Amino acid sequence: MALRLLLIAYEFPPSPSPQSLRWAFLVRELLAMGVEVHVLTAEPWWPAGNAQPPAGAVVHRAWPGGVAGIVALARRWRRLRGRPGLDAGKTTPEAEAGEAEGPKAGGPPAPKPPETLNWKGRALKGMNAFISRVTFPDERGRWEPYARRRLVKLLDTLQPDVVVSSHEPATTLRLGRIAKQRGFPWVADLGDPVLSFYTPARWRKASERLERWTCRNADAVTVTTEAARRMLAERHGVPLSRLSVLTQGFDPPAAPVPDPGIELDPARLELLYTGSFYQFREPRALVDAVLATPGARLNIATSRAPEWLVPLLDEHPGQLRLLGFVPHAQAVTLQRSADVLVNIANEDPVHVPGKVYEYLGAGRPILHVGDHDDDVAAQLMRTHRRGMVCGNGADAIASALASLVTIKQGGAWEHNFQLDPAGVEEYQWRSIARRLHAILTGLLKTPAAS
């Protein structure tokens, strides 16, 4: 009889967040292994065109609440008028009929909706900021009451073998606690700690309490780094055996590599950075180094460019190029076409950007910029000879770029780096899903933790 899994994940396609992509891939692989997967998630309010839920997953949607609910209501109205819908895969009749009652971010919060300049956009932005200040852990917490009611019904009707919570937001952990208290085996996929350096001061105590309860009571806890595993075990006095590492991952490259849709100059050293920038992942030194390196161009695929970068784009079009938001599938193709992929380390080595693992699978050299010797990404670069590691200073980065320009001019990528798939297969989503499957089935053979 197939394992029946109920996944609680606010961030799930069409959300573009890293947590959403993580579970889209894991669900796809679990389905291929014969697992029956149900997903409790939010009614979609994200822009159309993002990745869709894996075919075969049964998606149960609850109203997101707050500003996201206003956007979701508008999208639902457009669908009723005959516009294309956002849902994909099999969706329960209750969601199609609009059963939700009332109106509707293992790392940093998920990207916010695109900003607009009209009065409606400014009003919604201000409302969302207020909701974030008064709702734990942020505006996504408005989903909790609607999701709680839906969860209770699903637990009664589905009787899942295992329940999994996907964090962030921490709301999913509070919902998972309900399943645990009702006797269902519960796995908490923390990814990153709940209490982190970016947690607002007003929510630090609540985050610590929820993290402690989760680590002590979940039947299994998964995180993305060994550093996070050890830190949580020490912080909350739980055995290491309760926590497992399930990194982010990548899909094997398609052959041949599709056209990325963005022209790359074979005469330049084409650098590519994909993803968001934060105060703890600041690109100023990288940009200064690129501007000091003739023959190098930095391509930036992000929806959030720092304000100071905008005038530099106009001043140096031959060395800096902003691609804007690039859908995930196209970003992966672009990664496999660029000369060098750039990663900027987080300040806290407990956190590793998910794109590091995508970079590993791209088969291109990686320039990892960071100042921590114990950084997981730096260790991966050195262990697998996948790229260069340098400090996060303009001079150090410029020196590395000069070496990379020379290597490209000599056509010596393979001589200097190990770029074939050998040695990194363990980071493929298929391999990670197998380890997850072993955790899930293991819970069925042992009594649930009390």
Short mmCIF file of C-alpha atoms in Angstrom, two decimals:
data_model
loop_
_atom_site.label_atom_id
_atom_site.label_comp_id
_atom_site.label_asym_id
_atom_site.label_seq_id
_atom_site.Cartn_x
_atom_site.Cartn_y
_atom_site.Cartn_z
CA MET A 1 0.00 0.00 0.00
CA ALA A 2 1.39 3.41 -1.00
CA LEU A 3 2.72 5.76 1.65
CA ARG A 4 0.27 8.65 2.09
CA LEU A 5 1.99 11.96 2.82
CA LEU A 6 0.41 15.26 3.81
CA LEU A 7 2.74 18.19 3.22
CA ILE A 8 1.98 21.53 4.90
CA ALA A 9 3.70 24.18 2.78
CA TYR A 10 2.61 27.80 2.44
CA GLU A 11 5.38 28.19 -0.13
CA PHE A 12 4.47 25.83 -2.97
CA PRO A 13 4.10 26.45 -6.71
CA PRO A 14 3.27 28.87 -8.17
CA SER A 15 5.26 30.61 -5.42
CA PRO A 16 8.78 31.33 -6.76
CA SER A 17 10.53 31.04 -3.38
CA PRO A 18 13.42 28.61 -2.69
CA GLN A 19 11.22 26.64 -0.28
CA SER A 20 8.58 26.28 -2.98
CA LEU A 21 11.09 25.03 -5.52
CA ARG A 22 12.60 22.65 -2.96
CA TRP A 23 9.31 20.94 -2.33
CA ALA A 24 8.22 20.99 -5.95
CA PHE A 25 11.26 18.86 -6.78
CA LEU A 26 10.96 16.62 -3.72
CA VAL A 27 7.26 16.00 -4.31
CA ARG A 28 7.96 15.17 -7.95
CA GLU A 29 10.52 12.56 -6.92
CA LEU A 30 8.36 11.13 -4.13
CA LEU A 31 5.50 10.71 -6.60
CA ALA A 32 7.87 8.81 -8.90
CA MET A 33 8.60 6.47 -5.98
CA GLY A 34 4.90 5.70 -5.59
CA VAL A 35 4.11 8.00 -2.66
CA GLU A 36 0.60 9.47 -2.53
CA VAL A 37 1.19 13.18 -1.90
CA HIS A 38 -1.35 15.70 -0.63
CA VAL A 39 -0.29 19.33 -0.15
CA LEU A 40 -1.97 21.91 2.08
CA THR A 41 -0.91 25.30 0.77
CA ALA A 42 -2.13 28.85 0.18
CA GLU A 43 -4.48 29.93 -2.57
CA PRO A 44 -2.18 31.31 -5.30
CA TRP A 45 -1.60 35.04 -5.33
CA TRP A 46 1.83 35.06 -6.96
CA PRO A 47 2.34 36.32 -10.55
CA ALA A 48 1.31 33.99 -13.34
CA GLY A 49 4.02 32.18 -15.27
CA ASN A 50 5.84 30.64 -12.32
CA ALA A 51 6.47 26.92 -11.88
CA GLN A 52 3.37 24.78 -11.38
CA PRO A 53 2.73 21.95 -8.89
CA PRO A 54 4.00 18.52 -9.98
CA ALA A 55 1.43 16.49 -11.87
CA GLY A 56 -0.03 13.85 -9.58
CA ALA A 57 0.08 15.85 -6.36
CA VAL A 58 -3.32 16.59 -4.82
CA VAL A 59 -3.31 20.26 -3.85
CA HIS A 60 -5.60 21.54 -1.08
CA ARG A 61 -5.59 25.34 -0.94
CA ALA A 62 -6.61 27.55 1.97
CA TRP A 63 -7.21 31.29 1.85
CA PRO A 64 -3.96 33.23 2.49
CA GLY A 65 -5.49 36.18 4.36
CA GLY A 66 -4.16 39.73 4.49
CA VAL A 67 -2.99 41.57 1.40
CA ALA A 68 -2.20 38.28 -0.32
CA GLY A 69 -5.90 37.44 0.05
CA ILE A 70 -6.88 40.62 -1.77
CA VAL A 71 -4.57 39.71 -4.64
CA ALA A 72 -5.81 36.10 -4.62
CA LEU A 73 -9.42 37.31 -4.73
CA ALA A 74 -8.63 39.45 -7.77
CA ARG A 75 -6.98 36.49 -9.49
CA ARG A 76 -9.94 34.25 -8.66
CA TRP A 77 -12.29 36.85 -10.17
CA ARG A 78 -10.21 36.91 -13.34
CA ARG A 79 -10.41 33.11 -13.60
CA LEU A 80 -14.19 33.23 -13.21
CA ARG A 81 -14.28 35.66 -16.11
CA GLY A 82 -12.49 33.14 -18.29
CA ARG A 83 -8.90 34.23 -17.81
CA PRO A 84 -6.28 31.42 -17.50
CA GLY A 85 -6.02 30.05 -13.96
CA LEU A 86 -2.91 29.60 -11.86
CA ASP A 87 -3.58 26.13 -10.50
CA ALA A 88 -2.00 23.06 -12.03
CA GLY A 89 -2.10 19.42 -11.17
CA LYS A 90 -5.13 17.87 -9.51
CA THR A 91 -6.95 20.25 -7.18
CA THR A 92 -9.66 19.25 -4.73
CA PRO A 93 -13.27 20.18 -5.55
CA GLU A 94 -13.51 22.29 -2.39
CA ALA A 95 -10.70 24.53 -3.60
CA GLU A 96 -12.24 24.84 -7.07
CA ALA A 97 -15.58 25.76 -5.49
CA GLY A 98 -13.98 28.31 -3.20
CA GLU A 99 -14.57 26.65 0.15
CA ALA A 100 -12.04 28.91 1.91
CA GLU A 101 -13.66 30.93 4.66
CA GLY A 102 -13.20 34.67 4.46
CA PRO A 103 -10.59 36.72 2.63
CA LYS A 104 -6.95 35.76 2.45
CA ALA A 105 8.95 33.63 2.86
CA GLY A 106 15.62 28.11 5.64
CA GLY A 107 16.42 31.27 4.85
CA PRO A 108 15.24 34.88 4.53
CA PRO A 109 11.59 35.71 3.83
CA ALA A 110 10.35 34.85 0.35
CA PRO A 111 10.29 37.61 -2.30
CA LYS A 112 7.46 40.10 -1.90
CA PRO A 113 5.01 40.88 -4.71
CA PRO A 114 6.45 43.29 -7.31
CA GLU A 115 6.22 46.90 -6.20
CA THR A 116 3.97 49.30 -8.12
CA LEU A 117 3.95 53.09 -8.22
CA ASN A 118 0.19 53.71 -8.37
CA TRP A 119 -1.85 54.56 -5.31
CA LYS A 120 -3.32 51.08 -5.02
CA GLY A 121 0.13 49.54 -4.95
CA ARG A 122 1.34 51.99 -2.32
CA ALA A 123 -1.74 51.34 -0.19
CA LEU A 124 -1.33 47.57 -0.37
CA LYS A 125 2.37 47.86 0.41
CA GLY A 126 1.65 49.95 3.50
CA MET A 127 -1.08 47.57 4.64
CA ASN A 128 1.24 44.60 4.16
CA ALA A 129 3.99 46.27 6.20
CA PHE A 130 1.56 46.87 9.07
CA ILE A 131 0.28 43.29 8.95
CA SER A 132 3.86 42.00 9.05
CA ARG A 133 4.56 43.95 12.22
CA VAL A 134 1.60 42.52 14.12
CA THR A 135 1.50 38.96 12.74
CA PHE A 136 3.85 36.11 13.63
CA PRO A 137 6.16 35.41 11.91
CA ASP A 138 5.26 37.86 9.12
CA GLU A 139 2.31 38.61 6.83
CA ARG A 140 2.15 34.95 5.78
CA GLY A 141 0.86 34.14 9.26
CA ARG A 142 -2.58 35.44 8.20
CA TRP A 143 -2.95 32.10 6.41
CA GLU A 144 -2.89 30.15 9.68
CA PRO A 145 -6.56 30.25 10.81
CA TYR A 146 -7.84 29.20 7.38
CA ALA A 147 -5.15 26.54 7.02
CA ARG A 148 -5.87 25.23 10.53
CA ARG A 149 -9.52 24.58 9.73
CA ARG A 150 -8.58 22.89 6.48
CA LEU A 151 -5.87 20.83 8.18
CA VAL A 152 -8.25 19.39 10.77
CA LYS A 153 -10.58 18.22 8.00
CA LEU A 154 -7.71 16.72 6.01
CA LEU A 155 -6.36 14.82 9.00
CA ASP A 156 -9.81 13.33 9.60
CA THR A 157 -10.51 12.40 5.98
CA LEU A 158 -7.07 11.44 4.67
CA GLN A 159 -5.58 9.79 7.75
CA PRO A 160 -2.06 10.39 6.36
CA ASP A 161 0.78 8.05 7.28
CA VAL A 162 3.15 11.00 7.81
CA VAL A 163 2.75 14.78 8.00
CA VAL A 164 5.58 17.10 6.93
CA SER A 165 5.86 20.84 7.64
CA SER A 166 7.91 22.96 5.24
CA HIS A 167 9.46 25.98 6.97
CA GLU A 168 9.35 28.95 6.15
CA PRO A 169 7.09 30.46 7.27
CA ALA A 170 7.06 29.20 10.84
CA THR A 171 3.27 29.05 10.57
CA THR A 172 3.64 25.58 9.04
CA LEU A 173 5.35 24.35 12.22
CA ARG A 174 2.45 25.51 14.38
CA LEU A 175 0.13 23.62 12.05
CA GLY A 176 2.35 20.56 12.17
CA ARG A 177 2.14 20.63 15.95
CA ILE A 178 -1.62 20.07 15.62
CA ALA A 179 -0.98 16.91 13.61
CA LYS A 180 1.60 15.73 16.13
CA GLN A 181 -0.74 16.29 19.07
CA ARG A 182 -3.38 14.24 17.28
CA GLY A 183 -1.00 11.29 17.02
CA PHE A 184 0.29 11.55 13.46
CA PRO A 185 4.03 11.06 12.79
CA TRP A 186 5.44 14.51 12.05
CA VAL A 187 8.56 15.62 10.20
CA ALA A 188 9.66 19.26 10.44
CA ASP A 189 11.67 20.34 7.39
CA LEU A 190 13.22 23.41 9.01
CA GLY A 191 15.73 24.02 6.26
CA ASP A 192 17.20 26.88 8.30
CA PRO A 193 16.68 27.65 12.01
CA VAL A 194 13.49 29.47 13.01
CA LEU A 195 15.51 31.80 15.25
CA SER A 196 18.09 33.38 13.00
CA PHE A 197 20.08 36.58 12.65
CA TYR A 198 17.37 38.12 10.46
CA THR A 199 14.50 37.34 12.90
CA PRO A 200 12.87 40.65 14.00
CA ALA A 201 13.49 41.47 17.67
CA ARG A 202 9.76 41.41 18.43
CA TRP A 203 9.52 37.75 17.35
CA ARG A 204 12.77 36.34 18.71
CA LYS A 205 11.27 34.84 21.88
CA ALA A 206 8.33 33.32 20.01
CA SER A 207 10.69 31.95 17.36
CA GLU A 208 12.96 30.38 19.98
CA ARG A 209 10.02 28.75 21.77
CA LEU A 210 8.59 27.31 18.57
CA GLU A 211 11.99 26.10 17.41
CA ARG A 212 12.63 24.42 20.78
CA TRP A 213 9.24 22.69 20.85
CA THR A 214 9.71 21.51 17.28
CA CYS A 215 13.19 20.11 17.84
CA ARG A 216 12.13 18.32 21.01
CA ASN A 217 8.80 16.93 19.81
CA ALA A 218 8.91 16.35 16.07
CA ASP A 219 9.59 12.73 15.14
CA ALA A 220 12.30 13.94 12.76
CA VAL A 221 13.80 17.32 11.91
CA THR A 222 15.59 18.08 8.64
CA VAL A 223 17.92 21.00 7.93
CA THR A 224 20.07 22.00 4.96
CA THR A 225 23.52 22.13 6.58
CA GLU A 226 25.52 20.13 9.11
CA ALA A 227 26.29 23.39 10.92
CA ALA A 228 22.56 24.01 11.45
CA ARG A 229 22.08 20.41 12.63
CA ARG A 230 24.77 20.70 15.29
CA MET A 231 23.72 24.17 16.38
CA LEU A 232 20.08 23.15 16.91
CA ALA A 233 21.04 19.98 18.77
CA GLU A 234 23.23 21.99 21.14
CA ARG A 235 20.81 24.91 21.47
CA HIS A 236 17.87 22.71 22.51
CA GLY A 237 19.58 19.73 24.12
CA VAL A 238 18.32 17.12 21.65
CA PRO A 239 20.26 14.15 20.27
CA LEU A 240 21.88 14.60 16.87
CA SER A 241 20.04 11.48 15.72
CA ARG A 242 16.77 13.44 15.78
CA LEU A 243 18.09 15.80 13.09
CA SER A 244 19.10 14.97 9.51
CA VAL A 245 20.68 17.00 6.72
CA LEU A 246 18.78 17.28 3.45
CA THR A 247 20.55 19.89 1.36
CA GLN A 248 19.11 21.83 -1.52
CA GLY A 249 19.75 20.17 -4.86
CA PHE A 250 19.76 20.23 -8.64
CA ASP A 251 18.41 18.34 -11.60
CA PRO A 252 20.84 16.65 -14.02
CA PRO A 253 21.48 18.94 -17.01
CA ALA A 254 19.55 18.41 -20.20
CA ALA A 255 21.56 17.44 -23.26
CA PRO A 256 22.04 19.48 -25.31
CA VAL A 257 21.74 22.61 -23.17
CA PRO A 258 18.75 24.68 -24.38
CA ASP A 259 19.22 28.22 -25.65
CA PRO A 260 19.13 30.48 -22.56
CA GLY A 261 17.42 33.24 -24.50
CA ILE A 262 20.05 35.80 -23.45
CA GLU A 263 23.04 36.58 -25.64
CA LEU A 264 26.45 35.91 -24.11
CA ASP A 265 29.63 37.34 -25.64
CA PRO A 266 32.32 34.69 -26.28
CA ALA A 267 34.97 37.42 -26.18
CA ARG A 268 34.12 38.39 -22.59
CA LEU A 269 34.34 36.60 -19.28
CA GLU A 270 30.59 36.28 -18.74
CA LEU A 271 29.83 36.13 -15.00
CA LEU A 272 26.35 35.28 -13.76
CA TYR A 273 24.73 35.96 -10.39
CA THR A 274 21.20 34.63 -9.85
CA GLY A 275 19.02 35.33 -6.84
CA SER A 276 18.32 38.03 -4.30
CA PHE A 277 20.61 40.46 -2.53
CA TYR A 278 20.30 41.18 1.19
CA GLN A 279 22.17 43.26 3.75
CA PHE A 280 24.00 40.06 4.68
CA ARG A 281 24.69 39.25 1.01
CA GLU A 282 25.93 42.58 -0.36
CA PRO A 283 27.43 42.84 -3.89
CA ARG A 284 29.30 46.16 -3.67
CA ALA A 285 32.79 44.65 -3.54
CA LEU A 286 31.91 42.29 -6.40
CA VAL A 287 30.68 45.14 -8.59
CA ASP A 288 33.77 47.24 -7.86
CA ALA A 289 36.00 44.29 -8.76
CA VAL A 290 34.19 43.68 -12.05
CA LEU A 291 34.55 47.34 -13.00
CA ALA A 292 38.29 47.04 -12.32
CA THR A 293 38.65 43.94 -14.54
CA PRO A 294 38.84 44.53 -18.31
CA GLY A 295 37.08 41.86 -20.34
CA ALA A 296 34.65 40.82 -17.58
CA ARG A 297 30.90 41.38 -17.49
CA LEU A 298 28.58 40.64 -14.57
CA ASN A 299 25.07 39.51 -15.50
CA ILE A 300 22.62 39.87 -12.60
CA ALA A 301 19.37 37.90 -12.61
CA THR A 302 17.37 39.36 -9.74
CA SER A 303 14.11 41.17 -9.12
CA ARG A 304 15.71 43.28 -6.37
CA ALA A 305 18.68 45.32 -7.51
CA PRO A 306 20.18 47.67 -4.89
CA GLU A 307 19.38 51.33 -5.58
CA TRP A 308 23.05 52.28 -5.78
CA LEU A 309 23.54 49.79 -8.62
CA VAL A 310 21.05 51.39 -11.02
CA PRO A 311 23.19 54.39 -12.13
CA LEU A 312 26.23 52.14 -12.54
CA LEU A 313 24.30 50.02 -15.04
CA ASP A 314 23.92 53.07 -17.28
CA GLU A 315 27.52 54.15 -16.81
CA HIS A 316 29.07 50.72 -17.51
CA PRO A 317 26.78 48.79 -19.89
CA GLY A 318 29.72 46.74 -21.16
CA GLN A 319 30.54 45.39 -17.69
CA LEU A 320 27.25 45.32 -15.80
CA ARG A 321 23.97 43.95 -17.11
CA LEU A 322 20.75 43.61 -15.11
CA LEU A 323 18.54 40.82 -16.42
CA GLY A 324 15.72 41.41 -13.94
CA PHE A 325 13.56 38.54 -12.74
CA VAL A 326 14.34 35.36 -14.68
CA PRO A 327 12.01 32.33 -14.27
CA HIS A 328 13.69 29.42 -12.55
CA ALA A 329 13.82 27.12 -15.58
CA GLN A 330 15.44 29.83 -17.69
CA ALA A 331 17.83 30.74 -14.87
CA VAL A 332 19.05 27.13 -14.68
CA THR A 333 19.62 27.08 -18.44
CA LEU A 334 21.49 30.37 -18.20
CA GLN A 335 23.67 28.97 -15.41
CA ARG A 336 24.75 26.17 -17.74
CA SER A 337 25.71 28.65 -20.47
CA ALA A 338 27.67 31.32 -18.56
CA ASP A 339 31.45 31.22 -18.14
CA VAL A 340 31.52 31.58 -14.35
CA LEU A 341 28.76 31.48 -11.72
CA VAL A 342 29.07 33.85 -8.77
CA ASN A 343 27.93 33.15 -5.22
CA ILE A 344 28.19 35.55 -2.28
CA ALA A 345 28.32 33.84 1.10
CA ASN A 346 25.89 34.72 3.86
CA GLU A 347 27.35 36.24 7.00
CA ASP A 348 26.20 33.23 9.01
CA PRO A 349 27.80 29.99 7.75
CA VAL A 350 24.78 28.04 9.04
CA HIS A 351 22.91 29.29 5.96
CA VAL A 352 23.82 28.24 2.41
CA PRO A 353 21.94 29.73 -0.57
CA GLY A 354 20.12 27.02 -2.49
CA LYS A 355 21.62 28.21 -5.75
CA VAL A 356 25.02 26.86 -4.64
CA TYR A 357 23.73 23.36 -5.35
CA GLU A 358 22.21 24.44 -8.65
CA TYR A 359 25.61 25.86 -9.51
CA LEU A 360 27.25 22.52 -8.67
CA GLY A 361 24.99 20.82 -11.18
CA ALA A 362 25.51 23.41 -13.90
CA GLY A 363 28.93 22.11 -14.88
CA ARG A 364 30.45 25.61 -14.91
CA PRO A 365 33.21 27.10 -12.70
CA ILE A 366 32.00 28.88 -9.57
CA LEU A 367 33.47 31.97 -7.93
CA HIS A 368 32.54 31.81 -4.26
CA VAL A 369 32.99 35.10 -2.40
CA GLY A 370 33.11 34.96 1.39
CA ASP A 371 35.23 35.49 4.49
CA HIS A 372 34.44 32.32 6.49
CA ASP A 373 36.85 29.41 6.10
CA ASP A 374 34.22 27.03 7.53
CA ASP A 375 31.61 28.14 5.00
CA VAL A 376 29.89 25.04 3.57
CA ALA A 377 29.91 26.46 0.04
CA ALA A 378 33.64 27.16 0.24
CA GLN A 379 34.24 23.60 1.41
CA LEU A 380 32.20 22.27 -1.52
CA MET A 381 34.26 24.30 -3.99
CA ARG A 382 37.53 23.00 -2.58
CA THR A 383 36.42 19.40 -2.14
CA HIS A 384 34.99 19.03 -5.63
CA ARG A 385 37.39 21.44 -7.43
CA ARG A 386 34.31 23.21 -8.71
CA GLY A 387 35.67 26.74 -8.63
CA MET A 388 37.60 29.46 -6.83
CA VAL A 389 37.15 30.84 -3.32
CA CYS A 390 38.17 34.38 -2.38
CA GLY A 391 37.49 36.95 0.33
CA ASN A 392 34.65 39.44 0.03
CA GLY A 393 36.82 42.43 -0.79
CA ALA A 394 37.25 44.24 -4.09
CA ASP A 395 40.99 43.50 -4.35
CA ALA A 396 40.61 39.79 -3.58
CA ILE A 397 37.75 39.42 -6.04
CA ALA A 398 39.58 41.37 -8.75
CA SER A 399 42.59 39.08 -8.38
CA ALA A 400 40.37 36.02 -8.82
CA LEU A 401 38.66 37.58 -11.83
CA ALA A 402 42.01 38.29 -13.48
CA SER A 403 42.92 34.62 -13.10
CA LEU A 404 39.58 33.57 -14.56
CA VAL A 405 40.03 35.88 -17.56
CA THR A 406 43.41 34.25 -18.21
CA ILE A 407 41.95 30.75 -17.89
CA LYS A 408 39.19 31.58 -20.38
CA GLN A 409 41.60 33.09 -22.86
CA GLY A 410 43.64 29.90 -22.69
CA GLY A 411 40.58 27.68 -23.04
CA ALA A 412 41.65 25.80 -19.92
CA TRP A 413 38.46 25.42 -17.89
CA GLU A 414 38.66 21.62 -17.65
CA HIS A 415 42.36 21.74 -16.82
CA ASN A 416 41.74 23.96 -13.79
CA PHE A 417 38.35 22.71 -12.58
CA GLN A 418 36.42 19.45 -12.23
CA LEU A 419 33.23 20.21 -14.14
CA ASP A 420 31.69 16.82 -14.94
CA PRO A 421 28.88 15.32 -12.79
CA ALA A 422 31.19 12.87 -11.01
CA GLY A 423 31.28 13.46 -7.28
CA VAL A 424 28.17 15.64 -6.97
CA GLU A 425 25.44 13.07 -7.68
CA GLU A 426 24.46 13.06 -4.00
CA TYR A 427 23.11 16.60 -4.48
CA GLN A 428 20.69 15.64 -7.24
CA TRP A 429 17.06 15.98 -6.18
CA ARG A 430 16.51 12.29 -6.88
CA SER A 431 19.19 11.34 -4.36
CA ILE A 432 17.90 13.77 -1.73
CA ALA A 433 14.34 12.50 -2.16
CA ARG A 434 15.52 8.93 -1.58
CA ARG A 435 17.02 9.98 1.75
CA LEU A 436 13.79 11.76 2.63
CA HIS A 437 11.79 8.67 1.68
CA ALA A 438 13.94 6.58 4.02
CA ILE A 439 13.19 9.00 6.88
CA LEU A 440 9.45 8.88 6.18
CA THR A 441 9.22 5.10 5.94
CA GLY A 442 11.43 4.73 9.01
CA LEU A 443 8.80 6.53 11.08
CA LEU A 444 6.23 3.91 10.15
CA LYS A 445 8.39 1.18 11.65
CA THR A 446 9.00 2.87 15.00
CA PRO A 447 6.65 4.39 17.59
CA ALA A 448 6.16 8.14 17.20
CA ALA A 449 8.18 10.32 19.57
CA SER A 450 6.20 11.68 22.47
#
